[in-house]
XYZ file of C-alpha atoms in Angstrom:
726
model
C -16.194 36.360 53.460
C -17.957 33.133 52.373
C -16.886 33.607 48.753
C -13.240 34.387 49.493
C -12.023 30.795 50.107
C -13.844 29.750 46.931
C -11.990 32.404 44.930
C -8.670 31.331 46.444
C -9.439 27.710 45.563
C -10.427 28.675 42.019
C -7.196 30.588 41.521
C -5.222 27.655 42.918
C -6.814 25.165 40.490
C -6.411 27.613 37.612
C -2.674 27.810 38.208
C -2.453 24.045 38.821
C -4.346 23.391 35.590
C -2.010 25.642 33.612
C 1.069 24.106 35.260
C -0.080 20.648 34.138
C -0.626 21.927 30.601
C 2.755 23.672 30.613
C 4.449 20.459 31.723
C 2.640 18.467 29.012
C 3.699 20.982 26.371
C 7.315 20.574 27.486
C 6.993 16.782 27.335
C 5.590 17.044 23.798
C 8.528 19.234 22.776
C 10.975 16.839 24.375
C 9.370 13.865 22.612
C 9.447 15.721 19.310
C 13.114 16.707 19.567
C 14.102 13.179 20.604
C 12.116 11.736 17.684
C 13.821 13.964 15.127
C 17.355 13.717 16.500
C 17.327 9.920 16.797
C 16.960 7.694 13.750
C 16.081 4.020 13.514
C 17.783 3.976 10.084
C 21.338 3.779 11.387
C 24.420 2.386 9.716
C 26.261 3.404 6.586
C 24.525 0.816 4.384
C 20.925 1.811 5.111
C 21.733 5.549 5.131
C 23.428 5.258 1.730
C 20.485 3.262 0.382
C 17.991 5.887 1.531
C 20.040 8.743 0.068
C 20.214 6.870 -3.236
C 16.579 5.774 -3.475
C 15.249 9.222 -2.507
C 17.663 10.893 -4.943
C 19.071 13.102 -2.199
C 15.632 14.100 -0.951
C 14.193 15.015 -4.352
C 11.730 12.124 -4.307
C 8.235 13.169 -5.341
C 6.237 11.012 -2.895
C 6.020 12.580 0.550
C 6.086 9.286 2.486
C 9.300 8.128 0.808
C 10.781 11.618 0.869
C 10.451 11.602 4.655
C 12.973 8.756 4.760
C 15.552 11.347 3.741
C 14.435 13.562 6.635
C 14.549 10.663 9.093
C 18.217 9.800 8.595
C 21.239 11.624 10.003
C 23.106 12.817 6.921
C 26.880 12.303 6.637
C 28.905 15.226 7.970
C 30.484 15.925 4.586
C 27.035 16.691 3.126
C 26.266 19.195 5.885
C 29.733 20.728 5.619
C 29.267 21.175 1.873
C 26.113 23.193 2.537
C 27.962 25.213 5.156
C 30.764 26.273 2.815
C 28.580 26.736 -0.273
C 25.954 29.008 1.275
C 25.884 32.506 -0.225
C 26.115 35.656 1.948
C 22.351 36.268 1.665
C 21.586 32.801 3.099
C 20.641 31.102 -0.179
C 22.420 28.300 -2.055
C 23.661 28.644 -5.635
C 22.441 25.210 -6.775
C 18.762 25.838 -5.909
C 16.464 27.424 -8.494
C 14.493 29.892 -6.392
C 12.470 31.064 -9.411
C 10.809 27.671 -9.902
C 7.012 27.457 -9.420
C 6.473 23.779 -10.282
C 3.458 21.955 -8.884
C 5.004 18.498 -8.368
C 8.651 19.033 -7.447
C 8.984 22.618 -6.223
C 12.733 23.219 -6.210
C 12.851 26.022 -3.574
C 11.551 23.474 -1.025
C 15.076 22.016 -0.954
C 16.127 25.157 0.932
C 13.835 24.155 3.804
C 15.020 20.544 3.669
C 18.569 21.831 4.179
C 17.466 23.985 7.108
C 15.913 20.908 8.679
C 19.071 18.821 8.299
C 21.249 21.646 9.596
C 19.052 21.796 12.702
C 19.155 18.021 13.067
C 22.941 17.853 12.756
C 23.328 20.664 15.267
C 20.999 19.071 17.858
C 21.694 15.336 17.432
C 24.192 14.054 19.974
C 25.322 11.359 17.533
C 26.157 13.941 14.886
C 29.795 14.780 14.217
C 28.671 18.426 14.003
C 26.791 18.482 17.294
C 26.614 22.063 18.613
C 29.081 23.386 16.003
C 28.816 27.185 15.745
C 29.296 27.171 11.960
C 26.188 24.996 11.546
C 24.146 27.329 13.737
C 25.327 30.378 11.807
C 24.397 28.859 8.447
C 21.003 27.737 9.776
C 20.127 31.231 11.017
C 21.270 32.842 7.784
C 19.259 30.344 5.725
C 16.174 30.800 7.912
C 16.368 34.563 7.547
C 16.546 34.206 3.759
C 13.496 31.944 3.712
C 11.418 34.195 5.951
C 11.948 37.007 3.429
C 11.361 34.801 0.373
C 8.031 35.445 -1.383
C 7.932 33.133 -4.417
C 5.535 30.195 -4.168
C 4.550 27.029 -5.999
C 1.466 26.812 -8.188
C 0.457 23.923 -5.917
C -1.193 25.184 -2.704
C 0.041 22.049 -0.908
C 3.614 23.337 -0.611
C 2.606 26.720 0.818
C 0.023 25.445 3.295
C 1.405 22.011 4.181
C 4.720 20.878 2.723
C 7.000 23.707 3.860
C 5.743 24.011 7.427
C 5.684 20.245 7.817
C 9.491 20.348 7.502
C 10.165 23.789 8.968
C 8.058 23.270 12.107
C 10.256 20.569 13.691
C 13.414 22.459 12.645
C 12.232 25.589 14.460
C 11.356 23.619 17.601
C 14.766 21.923 17.602
C 16.487 25.337 17.302
C 14.009 27.352 19.382
C 16.507 28.313 22.099
C 18.925 29.723 19.501
C 16.573 32.002 17.554
C 16.925 35.807 17.871
C 13.612 37.471 18.702
C 13.197 39.163 15.308
C 13.828 35.911 13.457
C 11.511 34.076 15.813
C 8.703 36.496 14.915
C 9.323 36.046 11.194
C 9.351 32.262 11.559
C 6.063 32.428 13.444
C 4.529 34.295 10.513
C 5.625 31.451 8.234
C 4.024 28.812 10.503
C 0.809 30.867 10.635
C 0.200 30.157 6.955
C -1.104 26.719 7.923
C -4.708 26.686 9.104
C -6.930 23.718 9.841
C -9.167 22.859 6.902
C -9.527 20.535 3.898
C -10.395 16.847 4.369
C -8.727 13.475 4.920
C -4.942 13.347 5.048
C -4.602 17.009 4.043
C -6.665 17.906 7.106
C -4.328 15.852 9.311
C -1.225 17.471 7.802
C -2.618 20.966 8.352
C -3.566 20.164 11.944
C -0.022 18.888 12.518
C 1.432 22.158 11.265
C -0.863 24.060 13.640
C 0.503 21.895 16.472
C 4.065 22.971 15.621
C 2.954 26.584 15.897
C 1.088 25.888 19.159
C 4.162 24.222 20.680
C 6.290 27.119 19.458
C 3.945 29.604 21.166
C 3.059 27.357 24.135
C -0.607 27.787 23.209
C -2.435 24.992 25.030
C -5.852 25.803 23.539
C -4.653 25.727 19.944
C -2.605 22.605 20.687
C -5.586 20.745 22.115
C -7.867 21.872 19.294
C -5.450 20.691 16.586
C -4.758 17.455 18.441
C -8.499 16.740 18.549
C -8.726 17.247 14.794
C -6.040 14.604 14.286
C -7.567 11.984 16.565
C -11.007 12.615 15.049
C -9.672 10.941 11.891
C -8.916 7.629 13.657
C -11.943 5.441 13.034
C -13.259 2.739 10.719
C -15.453 4.040 7.935
C -17.258 3.125 4.737
C -16.258 6.532 3.367
C -12.718 7.770 2.891
C -10.204 6.434 5.409
C -9.552 3.096 7.133
C -12.058 0.522 5.912
C -13.614 -2.237 8.063
C -11.283 -4.759 6.344
C -8.267 -2.514 7.174
C -7.663 -1.367 3.628
C -7.607 2.396 3.005
C -9.676 4.541 0.643
C -9.283 8.077 -0.653
C -10.488 9.867 -3.780
C -13.670 7.858 -3.525
C -13.822 4.093 -2.971
C -10.282 3.563 -4.236
C -7.516 1.503 -2.660
C -4.751 3.855 -1.496
C -2.581 1.655 0.760
C 0.811 2.917 -0.377
C -0.190 6.471 -1.240
C -2.473 8.343 1.149
C -2.865 5.313 3.408
C 0.858 5.147 4.135
C 1.042 8.911 4.710
C -1.876 8.573 7.131
C -0.126 5.790 9.058
C 3.144 7.719 9.274
C 1.452 10.875 10.531
C -0.817 9.201 13.058
C 1.905 7.056 14.609
C 4.237 10.078 14.655
C 1.751 12.133 16.671
C 1.012 9.159 18.906
C 4.717 9.215 19.831
C 4.843 12.983 20.306
C 1.790 13.010 22.606
C 2.685 9.946 24.666
C 2.838 10.320 28.470
C 0.738 13.503 28.388
C -2.931 14.385 28.694
C -2.937 14.581 24.884
C -2.113 10.876 24.517
C -4.250 8.883 22.072
C -6.962 6.713 23.625
C -6.474 2.947 23.792
C -9.206 2.406 21.181
C -7.485 4.762 18.749
C -4.126 3.047 19.236
C -5.868 -0.287 18.643
C -7.323 0.870 15.323
C -3.945 2.194 14.148
C -2.189 -1.007 15.204
C -4.731 -3.185 13.416
C -4.421 -1.072 10.283
C -0.639 -1.532 10.289
C -0.622 -5.261 11.047
C -3.752 -6.402 9.199
C -3.603 -3.865 6.387
C -0.348 -2.252 5.286
C 1.924 -5.025 6.534
C -0.091 -7.492 4.461
C 1.001 -5.946 1.150
C 4.748 -5.904 1.884
C 7.049 -8.807 1.034
C 10.787 -9.140 1.604
C 11.254 -5.401 2.009
C 9.111 -4.433 -1.019
C 5.541 -3.150 -1.238
C 3.256 -4.772 -3.791
C 3.036 -2.473 -6.829
C -0.744 -3.088 -6.865
C -0.953 -1.352 -3.475
C 0.973 1.784 -4.479
C -1.906 3.654 -6.103
C -0.928 5.980 -8.926
C 2.573 6.450 -7.487
C 4.500 3.963 -9.604
C 7.738 5.917 -9.266
C 11.408 4.976 -9.168
C 12.259 2.763 -6.187
C 8.644 2.992 -5.033
C 8.300 -0.572 -3.739
C 11.424 -0.443 -1.573
C 10.880 3.153 -0.514
C 7.323 2.655 0.690
C 8.254 -0.530 2.554
C 11.100 1.270 4.340
C 8.749 4.137 5.199
C 6.323 1.646 6.743
C 9.113 0.573 9.115
C 8.984 4.017 10.741
C 5.248 3.719 11.442
C 5.650 0.195 12.845
C 8.539 1.324 15.024
C 6.658 4.385 16.299
C 3.537 2.511 17.294
C 5.604 -0.094 19.150
C 6.318 2.666 21.703
C 2.648 3.295 22.461
C 1.147 -0.192 21.985
C 3.352 -2.204 24.300
C 1.123 -5.294 24.229
C 1.968 -5.835 20.548
C 5.437 -4.279 20.502
C 7.118 -7.581 19.622
C 4.865 -8.068 16.583
C 5.602 -4.571 15.282
C 9.336 -5.000 15.753
C 9.302 -8.406 14.053
C 7.619 -6.809 11.047
C 10.285 -4.087 11.083
C 13.067 -6.674 11.045
C 11.343 -8.578 8.241
C 11.359 -5.456 6.045
C 14.844 -4.236 6.931
C 16.548 -7.619 6.587
C 16.372 -8.678 2.946
C 16.316 -12.417 2.396
C 14.888 -13.005 5.859
C 11.901 -15.344 6.165
C 8.959 -12.984 5.968
C 6.576 -12.771 8.893
C 3.471 -14.944 8.610
C 0.268 -13.387 7.318
C -1.766 -16.102 5.635
C -4.466 -15.349 3.086
C -6.549 -12.210 3.480
C -9.537 -10.882 1.534
C -9.777 -7.095 1.411
C -13.452 -7.271 0.457
C -13.881 -3.486 0.581
C -11.130 -3.018 -2.013
C -11.423 -6.060 -4.324
C -8.003 -7.432 -3.401
C -6.855 -10.904 -2.327
C -3.422 -11.466 -0.749
C -1.516 -14.585 0.273
C 1.771 -14.551 2.185
C 3.426 -17.835 3.101
C 6.962 -18.683 4.152
C 7.844 -19.162 0.462
C 6.049 -16.525 -1.551
C 3.686 -13.594 -1.963
C 0.688 -13.662 -4.317
C -1.925 -10.967 -4.815
C -4.912 -10.394 -7.085
C -6.520 -6.995 -7.570
C -9.444 -5.843 -9.701
C -12.344 -3.396 -9.619
C -16.141 -3.404 -9.600
C -19.028 -0.928 -9.670
C -18.245 -0.397 -5.958
C -14.464 0.081 -6.223
C -12.435 2.423 -8.441
C -9.552 0.605 -10.122
C -6.951 3.385 -10.180
C -6.510 7.027 -11.161
C -4.277 9.250 -13.254
C -3.486 12.700 -11.903
C -0.635 15.205 -11.709
C 0.584 13.479 -14.899
C 1.315 10.328 -12.869
C 0.335 6.738 -13.716
C 0.121 7.552 -17.417
C -0.041 3.883 -18.506
C -2.184 2.376 -15.748
C -5.236 1.712 -17.929
C -5.407 -2.008 -17.030
C -4.185 -1.858 -13.424
C -7.590 -2.871 -12.036
C -8.411 -5.700 -14.453
C -7.407 -8.717 -12.388
C -3.700 -7.966 -12.033
C -1.625 -10.551 -10.172
C 1.680 -10.000 -8.370
C 3.969 -12.998 -7.869
C 6.974 -12.389 -5.627
C 9.718 -14.558 -4.174
C 12.678 -12.203 -3.596
C 10.496 -9.085 -3.901
C 12.508 -7.634 -6.784
C 10.523 -9.224 -9.612
C 8.854 -5.925 -10.588
C 11.206 -3.404 -8.996
C 11.535 -0.392 -11.344
C 10.139 -2.448 -14.229
C 7.456 0.090 -15.125
C 9.278 1.951 -17.974
C 10.027 -1.305 -19.813
C 6.746 -3.109 -19.104
C 4.345 -3.817 -21.920
C 1.292 -2.325 -20.212
C -1.058 -4.303 -22.486
C 0.304 -7.485 -20.861
C 0.138 -6.900 -17.128
C 0.301 -10.145 -15.108
C -3.130 -11.758 -14.791
C -5.146 -9.499 -17.116
C -7.223 -10.385 -20.157
C -7.055 -7.678 -22.839
C -7.176 -7.162 -26.630
C -4.212 -8.603 -28.488
C -4.117 -5.703 -30.965
C -1.981 -3.445 -28.743
C -3.851 -0.201 -29.441
C -2.561 2.970 -27.807
C -3.572 2.977 -24.166
C -6.252 5.566 -23.328
C -5.355 8.061 -20.617
C -7.372 7.846 -17.415
C -8.296 10.861 -15.289
C -8.806 11.584 -11.607
C -12.120 9.724 -11.786
C -10.346 6.502 -12.830
C -12.687 3.714 -13.885
C -14.846 0.929 -12.471
C -15.506 -2.515 -13.887
C -19.134 -2.876 -14.917
C -20.178 -6.223 -13.380
C -21.106 -6.317 -9.685
C -20.409 -10.061 -9.368
C -16.789 -9.387 -8.427
C -15.436 -10.076 -4.963
C -13.047 -11.970 -2.696
C -13.167 -14.434 0.167
C -10.548 -16.074 2.420
C -10.525 -18.486 5.336
C -7.033 -17.599 6.587
C -5.160 -20.095 4.419
C -7.182 -20.361 1.199
C -8.966 -17.765 -0.866
C -11.002 -16.982 -3.972
C -11.146 -13.904 -6.174
C -14.062 -13.806 -8.612
C -13.803 -11.157 -11.312
C -16.642 -10.765 -13.802
C -14.849 -8.706 -16.431
C -17.076 -6.148 -18.139
C -15.138 -3.305 -19.740
C -14.725 -1.823 -23.213
C -17.005 -4.480 -24.682
C -14.938 -7.322 -23.182
C -16.763 -9.724 -20.861
C -15.855 -12.967 -19.153
C -15.517 -14.867 -15.908
C -12.062 -14.833 -14.321
C -11.573 -17.007 -11.248
C -8.461 -16.996 -9.044
C -8.155 -19.813 -6.483
C -5.492 -19.617 -3.776
C -4.430 -22.659 -1.755
C -1.607 -21.184 0.311
C 1.088 -20.446 -2.263
C -0.608 -22.389 -5.087
C -2.609 -20.209 -7.480
C -5.104 -21.721 -9.926
C -6.479 -19.363 -12.600
C -9.514 -20.129 -14.760
C -11.127 -17.995 -17.443
C -14.406 -18.769 -19.186
C -16.823 -17.024 -21.520
C -14.216 -14.503 -22.619
C -15.474 -12.502 -25.592
C -15.289 -9.080 -27.193
C -18.321 -7.344 -28.665
C -15.913 -5.491 -30.967
C -14.500 -8.715 -32.396
C -11.060 -8.215 -30.831
C -8.814 -11.221 -30.332
C -8.141 -11.583 -26.613
C -5.125 -12.772 -24.652
C -4.402 -13.444 -20.997
C -0.960 -12.766 -19.535
C 0.285 -15.252 -16.963
C 3.280 -13.137 -15.954
C 5.564 -10.388 -17.217
C 8.693 -9.858 -15.175
C 12.453 -9.466 -15.420
C 14.194 -12.308 -17.179
C 16.005 -14.181 -14.429
C 17.812 -16.721 -16.600
C 17.255 -20.483 -16.817
C 13.781 -20.475 -18.335
C 12.981 -24.134 -18.957
C 9.903 -25.560 -20.669
C 8.929 -29.209 -20.220
C 6.330 -30.835 -22.491
C 5.796 -34.365 -23.812
C 8.959 -35.526 -22.067
C 11.051 -32.860 -23.804
C 12.908 -29.927 -22.245
C 13.548 -26.641 -23.968
C 15.655 -23.763 -22.606
C 14.637 -20.235 -23.577
C 17.207 -17.441 -23.435
C 16.478 -14.954 -26.201
C 13.632 -16.148 -28.348
C 9.926 -16.968 -28.672
C 8.479 -20.345 -27.769
C 5.061 -21.316 -29.116
C 3.158 -23.400 -26.580
C 2.040 -26.788 -27.994
C -1.775 -26.885 -27.606
C -1.948 -30.668 -27.627
C -0.156 -31.122 -24.297
C 0.352 -29.512 -20.940
C 3.511 -27.496 -20.323
C 5.557 -26.969 -17.199
C 7.469 -23.701 -17.351
C 10.106 -22.828 -14.727
C 11.477 -19.306 -14.414
C 12.519 -16.863 -11.716
C 11.617 -19.055 -8.756
C 8.146 -19.941 -10.093
C 6.698 -22.987 -11.825
C 3.799 -22.486 -14.238
C 1.562 -25.378 -15.294
C -0.318 -24.568 -18.498
C -3.116 -27.041 -19.133
C -3.512 -28.658 -22.584
C -5.755 -27.284 -25.315
C -4.364 -23.749 -25.243
C -2.289 -21.738 -27.666
C 0.135 -19.113 -26.455
C 3.735 -18.118 -26.331
C 6.623 -17.377 -24.064
C 9.101 -14.783 -25.165
C 12.277 -13.358 -23.737
C 13.389 -10.090 -25.285
C 14.916 -6.743 -24.490
C 12.352 -4.048 -23.840
C 12.769 -0.270 -23.952
C 10.985 2.727 -22.462
C 11.390 5.795 -20.279
C 10.216 6.926 -16.862
C 8.755 9.988 -18.584
C 6.112 7.665 -20.089
C 5.076 6.657 -16.562
C 5.144 10.060 -14.852
C 5.732 13.254 -16.830
C 8.071 14.891 -14.280
C 10.806 12.356 -15.115
C 13.180 12.968 -18.013
C 12.991 11.025 -21.276
C 16.211 9.038 -20.910
C 15.854 5.527 -22.274
C 15.671 2.511 -19.978
C 16.059 -1.094 -21.059
C 15.846 -4.557 -19.564
C 15.415 -8.155 -20.629
C 11.814 -9.229 -19.960
C 10.123 -12.629 -19.590
C 6.494 -12.756 -20.763
C 4.064 -15.678 -20.888
C 0.782 -15.093 -22.770
C -2.188 -17.337 -23.615
C -4.431 -16.789 -26.651
C -8.129 -16.835 -25.784
C -9.569 -17.776 -29.194
C -11.774 -20.396 -27.517
C -12.906 -17.962 -24.852
C -11.154 -19.700 -21.988
C -7.848 -20.369 -20.234
C -6.510 -22.487 -17.367
C -3.142 -22.405 -15.641
C -1.524 -22.893 -12.232
C 1.396 -21.165 -10.510
C 3.430 -22.146 -7.448
C 6.958 -21.493 -6.100
C 9.641 -23.622 -7.729
C 10.846 -26.457 -5.529
C 10.835 -30.239 -5.411
C 7.162 -30.305 -4.421
C 5.766 -28.093 -7.189
C 4.848 -30.983 -9.508
C 3.143 -32.688 -6.599
C 1.214 -29.489 -5.884
C -0.015 -29.326 -9.479
C -1.002 -32.993 -9.519
C -3.021 -32.507 -6.327
C -5.403 -30.165 -8.150
C -8.619 -31.441 -9.695
C -10.619 -28.892 -11.702
C -14.241 -29.843 -11.061
C -15.874 -27.235 -13.260
C -14.785 -24.760 -15.963
C -17.892 -23.029 -17.289
C -19.413 -19.562 -17.391
C -21.840 -20.704 -14.700
C -19.396 -22.334 -12.274
C -15.656 -22.553 -11.729
C -14.543 -25.015 -9.069
C -11.236 -26.509 -7.952
C -10.490 -29.347 -5.543
C -7.290 -30.086 -3.639
C -7.197 -33.872 -3.632
C -4.770 -34.202 -0.726
C -7.209 -32.657 1.752
C -10.484 -32.679 -0.227
C -10.830 -28.920 0.121
C -13.065 -27.418 -2.576
C -13.285 -23.807 -3.714
C -16.114 -22.783 -6.022
C -17.505 -19.721 -7.754
C -21.174 -19.992 -8.737
C -21.910 -17.162 -11.145
C -25.406 -18.617 -11.499
C -27.404 -21.136 -9.435
C -26.118 -24.601 -10.195
C -25.094 -28.117 -9.218
C -21.566 -29.303 -8.437
C -20.585 -32.914 -7.768
C -18.129 -32.893 -4.879
C -17.438 -36.624 -5.270
C -19.269 -39.776 -6.335
C -21.541 -39.664 -3.284
C -22.029 -35.981 -2.542
C -23.344 -33.056 -4.520
C -23.711 -29.370 -3.745
C -26.337 -26.993 -5.087
C -25.868 -23.240 -4.962
C -29.399 -21.866 -4.955
C -27.861 -18.408 -4.665
C -24.841 -17.346 -6.777
C -21.920 -16.901 -4.353
C -18.344 -17.888 -3.472
C -17.801 -21.050 -1.388
C -14.832 -22.682 0.334
C -15.771 -26.176 1.538
C -13.397 -27.776 4.006
C -13.985 -31.311 5.382
C -14.505 -31.028 9.132
C -14.929 -34.068 11.374
C -17.890 -35.966 9.841
C -19.175 -32.969 7.921
C -18.075 -29.684 6.438
C -16.981 -26.214 7.359
C -18.258 -23.931 4.627
C -17.062 -20.335 4.251
C -19.071 -18.234 1.817
C -19.581 -14.665 0.655
C -21.758 -12.603 -1.647
C -19.489 -10.792 -4.137
C -22.290 -8.428 -5.175
C -22.598 -7.221 -1.549
C -26.351 -6.932 -2.146
C -27.890 -10.198 -0.909
C -29.648 -10.689 2.417
C -29.115 -14.464 2.427
C -27.105 -17.192 0.705
C -28.970 -20.446 0.103
C -27.348 -23.782 -0.676
C -28.095 -27.497 -0.475
C -25.721 -30.380 0.224
C -26.146 -34.155 0.171
C -26.937 -35.746 3.514
C -28.832 -34.836 6.625
C -27.355 -32.088 8.828
C -28.649 -30.195 11.811
C -29.227 -26.475 11.474
C -30.846 -26.735 8.034
C -34.031 -28.042 6.431
C -33.725 -31.702 5.468
C -35.325 -32.765 2.154
C -35.747 -36.558 2.597
C -36.869 -37.376 -0.955
C -33.600 -35.910 -2.265
C -31.434 -36.710 0.782
C -30.274 -33.101 0.912
C -30.220 -30.417 3.557
C -31.003 -26.830 2.619
C -29.288 -23.999 4.475
C -30.240 -20.342 4.440
C -27.386 -18.226 5.769
C -27.741 -14.546 6.600
C -25.199 -12.393 4.774
C -23.187 -9.774 6.626
C -24.667 -6.330 6.036
C -23.540 -2.727 6.157
C -19.814 -2.278 6.572
C -19.289 -6.059 6.557
C -21.230 -6.718 3.326
C -19.117 -8.920 1.081
C -17.076 -10.411 3.904
C -16.972 -14.136 4.545
C -19.227 -16.038 6.922
C -18.743 -19.653 8.000
C -21.099 -22.450 8.995
C -20.155 -25.880 10.335
C -22.247 -28.867 9.270
């Protein structure tokens, strides 16, 4: 008898446990259906824009393609599918024989099933609960469940199809006949947990759809655990300690795999909320930081920086990826209530073009060799590569011209549209910011392995407002020191020791963008207006060039040219799946010759204060050993010491870098606040000396200097900045 009450109690808790699970499964289903039948992209204008930029759902990139799935399509589109469906459940305009790897045409059948389900279940739909929509959905589902052709790309079979079909089946679950339900379950069963990275997350998500469909709590919990196991900071593939994102090795993948990761993780965070499957607070914190400190940092005025888009330089990519980010920001605002206002403000900033962009400051993504500045006026970024970081990749016949994308490319944006869809008509030998041969040889084709710059002394540093990018170019026999100094929205660029072992003439491109009209050039008190011509820069004097919302100050002693001309190309040259139709646009290009092995120029947003900004700059050093710039209005000094050396800060104070490093010296009270970093990410300490006697260091009385030995961050923080106050 003693064991009987125990058995009763065990049975009671067993049933209670299963009731709790059953309730949580129902909540997950409810959350999922609400997510898919409600869209944050409402209004005719935004819906039309998404339909246009995704080319009616045929967009190649999954993250942008999902925008098409996230809107409620106009009723006339759904009604067209209803009346055009064939008796066997197929559609006459879909090529069901296609086996393509990139854009598998039969997948559009499943996209239509999804939108039929959404229109049938969404209360806001004009076709809500219409019998004709249900009938067409069931007929189309039956056709698909008996369809046996497949793509040559495993991704569609294992991931892509079920990623769309799963939610559609759950929305329509109560309307499925038993035989069709069984067939649909067979389709979902094709997805099994495996692979790595984002593919692993996608597969686990598909298993969750099946588990919800079958009410299988064990499989649901197992797949959910796989997803959350991918939420952590890593030095491998995934979210980096600086909140950039790597995949395919140490390669920046913000807008490609990193965006897909963010969309999936925040989606599942919403689906699992208010259940025992909810993400832990720490996991939500990591995702939120990645969105705010990472992805949001490379978006400006509703456009993502092209340098952050990986190999996916497709049509409408900058706008599409920015709009996709809105969904992730919106989703996480529902599970991270403490920062909900910040997420929603970022959403509004992206959705409302022309709106003052949310503040970000200057950020150094030291794990990815990228420096970004966002102010109220402008966006500036610098991106390069090193032995630690892969520049870019070419794969699936995408990014066919990206040979120089990791060679110190700069992006300068005011309205965000400066580079939008420019890729077919770009001269890819003259990307903004790069130094390359002037002979315009055919660009070599990269592979999946991409490339890495050869010199380890390449890195970034920022103090929140100011920043430095040091790029020691070493590629294809071309070497040189390229320094980028950011003071808010003022960019100072210095190049020294530029040479080619092959004897090539070199040139540095200041910018190459759409011609925006009103290009004026001021020199020696004269003003020239350039509309359709070439202007040779006078080497004997400095030039002030104004174009497209930017002012460029080109220091004297340099030869170069500005030209405005019509350029031609095709999207097929960028990604092979596009057709070969010709594109054209009028392009502004500003290039400096590097016959003397050096260059110097400054860039800032055009306004009444731009000349004052240029005049506030004092270049303290322009050598292969040291590049240093001073802002005279606040005495802030930024310096790159490629070798140990001496720098005179003013008539009474000098600075010695015993260790090569990057330094930002800001006057602070009666001393200095010095932020420094080791771009090689190999040093244990940084050693420097500065005039005067300061506590915390070793005073050298005979030289009236104090020596400081500062421990460098190690491990996952190697290369990041560290500050000392003197």
